Amino acid sequence: MWMILFLMLPLLGLAYVGWHVWTLVPLSRLFRSVLIGVGVLSFMLMFLNFGRVIDQMPLSLARLSYDVGNSSIFVLLYLVILFLVLDLGRLLHVVPAAWLRQNLYVTMAIALGLFAVFLLGNIHYINKVRVEQQLTTGKPLSRPLRLVMASDLHLGYHNPRHELARWVDMINGEQPDVILIAGDIIDMSMRPLLEERMAEEFRRLEAPVYACLGNHEYFTGEPLAQQFYRDAGIHLLRDSCVLTHEGLLIVGRDDRSNPHRKALRRLLQNSGYDTSGHYTIVLDHQPYHLEQAEQAGADFQFSGHTHRGQVWPISWITDRVYECSFGSWQRGQTHYYISSGLGIWGGKFRIGTQSEYIVATLLPQD
């Protein structure tokens, strides 16, 4: 039922926007037909992307298909919102009906407005936000530690190796003691990661990297994803724990895509480590059931997955779906940070949200 609804709503939106474009644009029937046809074709490319047909295309053509197809859903969303507002204004007699029929000025205003919004959204995505956090603990800690945390890199056709290289340089510039990644390193296909040998970039990181799986690693194929983690020198924690040289107890949960993953409390109880004697960090890609980390006695949980919707107004939806869809949170003595992600899925736009990485300083209490 949900899948049918997921497919039907965009198709209804496409028909709604197509009808408005046909009545609004003051050009010949041929030009309007071509314009609507290009829009429909761009949207249909998204299904080729989901169907992994682009894995058979030349890499440059696959990237174009991904960028155009997966960006079209955001353009469609904003056109639907805009035309709904104009139609509501027309019904309330605030917007003249003539504005929506064969009107060059309204056509140009919409085109220029959308171009400006998505250009600024792309610039905002490219410029990563550095988020500072300060954490304190009464548990044994020999010295202050610097943790760099990121989630949702979504490396693939739209986030290629040169982009990853920039992120690696950015993280190394923070001189971290430990690097934590909360899943979705891979977008949907291993092909661009392998052809561009992206694992080599991860090996340039100058601190140990610990990560958990995300749902997109399951889309990719979990065995292939695990092999990439190994090739990249990333310590994958899949329902497992590690005690670092710095005395941190890092717990990586398998993604909830696996219905048989271990319960967090049982995972810690069977780890052989005492959470009361070590600062305990949980990596869990999807931020559901935050109370579990609190009940298990964890000090901190780092998650991602939500992207905070990537663009407004989807951020309003994620803010209501999750207990916390973005930013710092606290339950009892357990602190949380839910990241909106360093990378992104689909179109490379951030509108009302941010692409970020977190630099946390862990300090012993006086």
JSON list of N, CA and C in Angstrom, two decimals, residues 331-359:
[
{"chain": "A", "resi": 331, "resn": "ARG", "atom": "N", "xyz": [18.59, 12.30, 26.85]},
{"chain": "A", "resi": 331, "resn": "ARG", "atom": "CA", "xyz": [17.63, 11.51, 27.63]},
{"chain": "A", "resi": 331, "resn": "ARG", "atom": "C", "xyz": [18.37, 11.04, 28.87]},
{"chain": "A", "resi": 332, "resn": "GLY", "atom": "N", "xyz": [17.95, 11.49, 30.03]},
{"chain": "A", "resi": 332, "resn": "GLY", "atom": "CA", "xyz": [18.64, 11.12, 31.26]},
{"chain": "A", "resi": 332, "resn": "GLY", "atom": "C", "xyz": [20.09, 11.58, 31.21]},
{"chain": "A", "resi": 333, "resn": "GLN", "atom": "N", "xyz": [21.03, 10.67, 31.40]},
{"chain": "A", "resi": 333, "resn": "GLN", "atom": "CA", "xyz": [22.45, 10.99, 31.37]},
{"chain": "A", "resi": 333, "resn": "GLN", "atom": "C", "xyz": [23.07, 10.70, 29.99]},
{"chain": "A", "resi": 334, "resn": "THR", "atom": "N", "xyz": [22.25, 10.28, 29.04]},
{"chain": "A", "resi": 334, "resn": "THR", "atom": "CA", "xyz": [22.76, 9.93, 27.71]},
{"chain": "A", "resi": 334, "resn": "THR", "atom": "C", "xyz": [22.57, 11.10, 26.75]},
{"chain": "A", "resi": 335, "resn": "HIS", "atom": "N", "xyz": [23.65, 11.46, 26.08]},
{"chain": "A", "resi": 335, "resn": "HIS", "atom": "CA", "xyz": [23.62, 12.53, 25.09]},
{"chain": "A", "resi": 335, "resn": "HIS", "atom": "C", "xyz": [23.56, 11.91, 23.69]},
{"chain": "A", "resi": 336, "resn": "TYR", "atom": "N", "xyz": [22.96, 12.65, 22.76]},
{"chain": "A", "resi": 336, "resn": "TYR", "atom": "CA", "xyz": [22.80, 12.17, 21.40]},
{"chain": "A", "resi": 336, "resn": "TYR", "atom": "C", "xyz": [23.17, 13.29, 20.43]},
{"chain": "A", "resi": 337, "resn": "TYR", "atom": "N", "xyz": [23.61, 12.88, 19.25]},
{"chain": "A", "resi": 337, "resn": "TYR", "atom": "CA", "xyz": [23.67, 13.83, 18.14]},
{"chain": "A", "resi": 337, "resn": "TYR", "atom": "C", "xyz": [23.16, 13.10, 16.90]},
{"chain": "A", "resi": 338, "resn": "ILE", "atom": "N", "xyz": [22.11, 13.68, 16.29]},
{"chain": "A", "resi": 338, "resn": "ILE", "atom": "CA", "xyz": [21.54, 13.14, 15.05]},
{"chain": "A", "resi": 338, "resn": "ILE", "atom": "C", "xyz": [21.98, 14.06, 13.92]},
{"chain": "A", "resi": 339, "resn": "SER", "atom": "N", "xyz": [22.81, 13.53, 13.04]},
{"chain": "A", "resi": 339, "resn": "SER", "atom": "CA", "xyz": [23.39, 14.36, 11.99]},
{"chain": "A", "resi": 339, "resn": "SER", "atom": "C", "xyz": [22.51, 14.38, 10.74]},
{"chain": "A", "resi": 340, "resn": "SER", "atom": "N", "xyz": [22.46, 15.54, 10.10]},
{"chain": "A", "resi": 340, "resn": "SER", "atom": "CA", "xyz": [21.76, 15.64, 8.82]},
{"chain": "A", "resi": 340, "resn": "SER", "atom": "C", "xyz": [22.61, 15.15, 7.66]},
{"chain": "A", "resi": 341, "resn": "GLY", "atom": "N", "xyz": [23.86, 14.73, 7.95]},
{"chain": "A", "resi": 341, "resn": "GLY", "atom": "CA", "xyz": [24.67, 14.07, 6.95]},
{"chain": "A", "resi": 341, "resn": "GLY", "atom": "C", "xyz": [25.71, 14.96, 6.31]},
{"chain": "A", "resi": 342, "resn": "LEU", "atom": "N", "xyz": [26.84, 14.36, 5.99]},
{"chain": "A", "resi": 342, "resn": "LEU", "atom": "CA", "xyz": [27.89, 15.07, 5.26]},
{"chain": "A", "resi": 342, "resn": "LEU", "atom": "C", "xyz": [27.60, 15.08, 3.77]},
{"chain": "A", "resi": 343, "resn": "GLY", "atom": "N", "xyz": [27.17, 13.95, 3.24]},
{"chain": "A", "resi": 343, "resn": "GLY", "atom": "CA", "xyz": [26.79, 13.87, 1.84]},
{"chain": "A", "resi": 343, "resn": "GLY", "atom": "C", "xyz": [25.29, 14.01, 1.68]},
{"chain": "A", "resi": 344, "resn": "ILE", "atom": "N", "xyz": [24.77, 13.39, 0.64]},
{"chain": "A", "resi": 344, "resn": "ILE", "atom": "CA", "xyz": [23.34, 13.55, 0.37]},
{"chain": "A", "resi": 344, "resn": "ILE", "atom": "C", "xyz": [22.90, 12.46, -0.59]},
{"chain": "A", "resi": 345, "resn": "TRP", "atom": "N", "xyz": [21.61, 12.16, -0.58]},
{"chain": "A", "resi": 345, "resn": "TRP", "atom": "CA", "xyz": [21.03, 11.27, -1.57]},
{"chain": "A", "resi": 345, "resn": "TRP", "atom": "C", "xyz": [20.39, 12.12, -2.67]},
{"chain": "A", "resi": 346, "resn": "GLY", "atom": "N", "xyz": [20.46, 11.65, -3.90]},
{"chain": "A", "resi": 346, "resn": "GLY", "atom": "CA", "xyz": [19.72, 12.31, -4.98]},
{"chain": "A", "resi": 346, "resn": "GLY", "atom": "C", "xyz": [20.31, 13.64, -5.37]},
{"chain": "A", "resi": 347, "resn": "GLY", "atom": "N", "xyz": [19.44, 14.62, -5.64]},
{"chain": "A", "resi": 347, "resn": "GLY", "atom": "CA", "xyz": [19.87, 15.95, -6.06]},
{"chain": "A", "resi": 347, "resn": "GLY", "atom": "C", "xyz": [20.72, 16.62, -4.99]},
{"chain": "A", "resi": 348, "resn": "LYS", "atom": "N", "xyz": [21.77, 17.31, -5.43]},
{"chain": "A", "resi": 348, "resn": "LYS", "atom": "CA", "xyz": [22.73, 17.90, -4.49]},
{"chain": "A", "resi": 348, "resn": "LYS", "atom": "C", "xyz": [22.27, 19.30, -4.08]},
{"chain": "A", "resi": 349, "resn": "PHE", "atom": "N", "xyz": [21.17, 19.31, -3.29]},
{"chain": "A", "resi": 349, "resn": "PHE", "atom": "CA", "xyz": [20.59, 20.57, -2.83]},
{"chain": "A", "resi": 349, "resn": "PHE", "atom": "C", "xyz": [20.33, 20.48, -1.33]},
{"chain": "A", "resi": 350, "resn": "ARG", "atom": "N", "xyz": [20.62, 21.56, -0.65]},
{"chain": "A", "resi": 350, "resn": "ARG", "atom": "CA", "xyz": [20.24, 21.73, 0.75]},
{"chain": "A", "resi": 350, "resn": "ARG", "atom": "C", "xyz": [19.43, 23.00, 0.85]},
{"chain": "A", "resi": 351, "resn": "ILE", "atom": "N", "xyz": [18.15, 22.85, 1.15]},
{"chain": "A", "resi": 351, "resn": "ILE", "atom": "CA", "xyz": [17.26, 24.00, 1.27]},
{"chain": "A", "resi": 351, "resn": "ILE", "atom": "C", "xyz": [16.60, 23.92, 2.64]},
{"chain": "A", "resi": 352, "resn": "GLY", "atom": "N", "xyz": [17.04, 24.78, 3.54]},
{"chain": "A", "resi": 352, "resn": "GLY", "atom": "CA", "xyz": [16.52, 24.75, 4.91]},
{"chain": "A", "resi": 352, "resn": "GLY", "atom": "C", "xyz": [17.17, 23.70, 5.78]},
{"chain": "A", "resi": 353, "resn": "THR", "atom": "N", "xyz": [18.17, 23.00, 5.26]},
{"chain": "A", "resi": 353, "resn": "THR", "atom": "CA", "xyz": [18.93, 22.02, 6.04]},
{"chain": "A", "resi": 353, "resn": "THR", "atom": "C", "xyz": [20.41, 22.22, 5.72]},
{"chain": "A", "resi": 354, "resn": "GLN", "atom": "N", "xyz": [21.28, 21.43, 6.32]},
{"chain": "A", "resi": 354, "resn": "GLN", "atom": "CA", "xyz": [22.71, 21.62, 6.09]},
{"chain": "A", "resi": 354, "resn": "GLN", "atom": "C", "xyz": [23.43, 20.29, 5.96]},
{"chain": "A", "resi": 355, "resn": "SER", "atom": "N", "xyz": [24.52, 20.31, 5.18]},
{"chain": "A", "resi": 355, "resn": "SER", "atom": "CA", "xyz": [25.46, 19.19, 5.13]},
{"chain": "A", "resi": 355, "resn": "SER", "atom": "C", "xyz": [26.57, 19.51, 6.11]},
{"chain": "A", "resi": 356, "resn": "GLU", "atom": "N", "xyz": [26.90, 18.57, 6.98]},
{"chain": "A", "resi": 356, "resn": "GLU", "atom": "CA", "xyz": [27.71, 18.91, 8.13]},
{"chain": "A", "resi": 356, "resn": "GLU", "atom": "C", "xyz": [28.63, 17.78, 8.54]},
{"chain": "A", "resi": 357, "resn": "TYR", "atom": "N", "xyz": [29.62, 18.14, 9.31]},
{"chain": "A", "resi": 357, "resn": "TYR", "atom": "CA", "xyz": [30.42, 17.17, 10.06]},
{"chain": "A", "resi": 357, "resn": "TYR", "atom": "C", "xyz": [30.58, 17.74, 11.46]},
{"chain": "A", "resi": 358, "resn": "ILE", "atom": "N", "xyz": [30.80, 16.86, 12.41]},
{"chain": "A", "resi": 358, "resn": "ILE", "atom": "CA", "xyz": [30.81, 17.25, 13.82]},
{"chain": "A", "resi": 358, "resn": "ILE", "atom": "C", "xyz": [32.19, 17.07, 14.40]},
{"chain": "A", "resi": 359, "resn": "VAL", "atom": "N", "xyz": [32.67, 18.09, 15.08]},
{"chain": "A", "resi": 359, "resn": "VAL", "atom": "CA", "xyz": [33.96, 18.03, 15.77]},
{"chain": "A", "resi": 359, "resn": "VAL", "atom": "C", "xyz": [33.66, 18.13, 17.26]}
]
